[in-house]
Amino acid sequence: GAGVSQTPSNKVTEKGKYVELRCDPISGHTALYWYRQSLGQGPEFLIYFQGTGAADDSGLPNDRFFAVRPEGSVSTLKIQRTERGDSAVYLCASSLRPGQSYNEQFFGPGTRLTVL
Amino acid sequence: KNQVEQSPQSLIILEGKNCTLQCNYTVSPFSNLRWYKQDTGRGPVSLTIMTFSENTKSNGRYTATLDADTKQSSLHITASQLSDSASYICVVSLASGGSYIPTFGRGTSLIVHP
């Protein structure tokens, strides 16, 4: 595709429910990143994939958060037992080469998650 | 702890005026620094990138400077336009074991009035 796409654009759920957020990176980009952005804050790093494997998941806040990228392309961020504090915009980004911080990350528009 | 601090938090200027946004960081060992522009409801878009050996980089009306000794960067916007209204985020990357570990600032919210 022309850019990084994320679905859904908005997700409203109830406390305790399970949600999945999807990211389609730019075709051919091997590196994929998930971030969380709260209102008035900068993006907070969650996890980084190099191909199919999670190269760095140090930003995941707790074990309710999990992400997969089974075929090295599309990624899904999964949140179990959602809490109100999980409400934020979840951004996905991809870049051409893995493990190189010089490579520009291209961001998707984000998924706005609201936990009631 | 690696931190990126930006100032001011918000800024309102008139169309056509210039402005400068500041970024101070404590990230070490330093790899590179990027400035991103984030329009409301959109993902950030990279404006400039600088490594420790570069002290200035321009992209149209945007000019970024970097002083790696004092760990300060600035983004200067010349002849502002209404479309410059956005959040500007400073991002510093840590060189650590080949893994990309970015630290984002909170951003400066810029509003350009006609």
Short mmCIF file of C-alpha atoms in Angstrom, two decimals, chain B residues 1-77:
data_model
loop_
_atom_site.label_atom_id
_atom_site.label_comp_id
_atom_site.label_asym_id
_atom_site.label_seq_id
_atom_site.Cartn_x
_atom_site.Cartn_y
_atom_site.Cartn_z
CA LYS B 1 16.95 7.89 32.85
CA ASN B 2 16.95 8.93 29.18
CA GLN B 3 14.79 11.99 28.75
CA VAL B 4 13.80 14.46 26.06
CA GLU B 5 12.43 17.81 27.20
CA GLN B 6 10.76 20.25 24.82
CA SER B 7 9.85 23.89 25.22
CA PRO B 8 7.63 25.73 25.00
CA GLN B 9 4.75 23.34 25.62
CA SER B 10 2.58 25.45 23.33
CA LEU B 11 3.07 28.46 21.09
CA ILE B 12 0.74 30.78 19.23
CA ILE B 13 2.09 32.98 16.43
CA LEU B 14 0.74 35.02 13.56
CA GLU B 15 0.99 33.81 10.01
CA GLY B 16 4.20 34.92 8.36
CA LYS B 17 6.17 35.13 11.60
CA ASN B 18 9.19 32.99 12.50
CA CYS B 19 9.48 30.79 15.57
CA THR B 20 11.98 28.50 17.28
CA LEU B 21 11.21 25.35 19.24
CA GLN B 22 13.68 23.87 21.73
CA CYS B 23 14.68 20.33 22.63
CA ASN B 24 17.05 19.25 25.42
CA TYR B 25 17.97 15.62 25.90
CA THR B 26 19.90 13.39 28.25
CA VAL B 27 19.93 10.30 26.02
CA SER B 28 23.29 8.57 25.97
CA PRO B 29 24.96 7.08 24.04
CA PHE B 30 23.44 9.32 21.38
CA SER B 31 22.74 8.01 17.88
CA ASN B 32 20.60 10.57 16.11
CA LEU B 33 17.90 13.20 16.61
CA ARG B 34 14.79 13.66 14.52
CA TRP B 35 12.12 16.33 14.46
CA TYR B 36 8.64 15.12 13.57
CA LYS B 37 5.51 17.07 12.67
CA GLN B 38 2.23 15.58 13.85
CA ASP B 39 -1.02 17.00 12.52
CA THR B 40 -4.13 16.48 14.64
CA GLY B 41 -5.46 12.96 14.21
CA ARG B 42 -2.50 11.83 12.13
CA GLY B 43 0.72 9.98 12.72
CA PRO B 44 4.03 11.87 13.02
CA VAL B 45 5.97 12.67 9.85
CA SER B 46 9.74 13.12 9.88
CA LEU B 47 11.05 16.59 9.04
CA THR B 48 14.80 16.27 9.67
CA ILE B 49 17.37 13.86 11.06
CA MET B 50 20.80 14.72 12.44
CA THR B 51 23.64 12.58 13.73
CA PHE B 52 26.13 13.80 16.33
CA SER B 53 28.48 15.14 13.63
CA GLU B 54 25.85 17.35 12.02
CA ASN B 55 24.93 20.71 13.49
CA THR B 56 22.33 21.97 11.04
CA LYS B 57 19.82 20.48 8.61
CA SER B 58 17.20 22.23 6.51
CA ASN B 59 13.97 21.05 4.94
CA GLY B 60 12.28 23.92 3.15
CA ARG B 61 11.17 26.46 5.74
CA TYR B 62 12.27 24.17 8.58
CA THR B 63 15.84 24.36 9.89
CA ALA B 64 17.05 22.14 12.70
CA THR B 65 20.22 22.69 14.68
CA LEU B 66 22.06 20.34 17.01
CA ASP B 67 24.70 20.96 19.66
CA ALA B 68 25.80 17.49 20.74
CA ASP B 69 28.07 18.93 23.44
CA THR B 70 25.27 20.71 25.28
CA LYS B 71 22.68 18.13 24.13
CA GLN B 72 20.38 20.75 22.71
CA SER B 73 18.49 21.01 19.46
CA SER B 74 16.21 23.62 17.98
CA LEU B 75 13.71 23.71 15.14
CA HIS B 76 13.32 27.07 13.42
CA ILE B 77 10.28 27.69 11.25
#
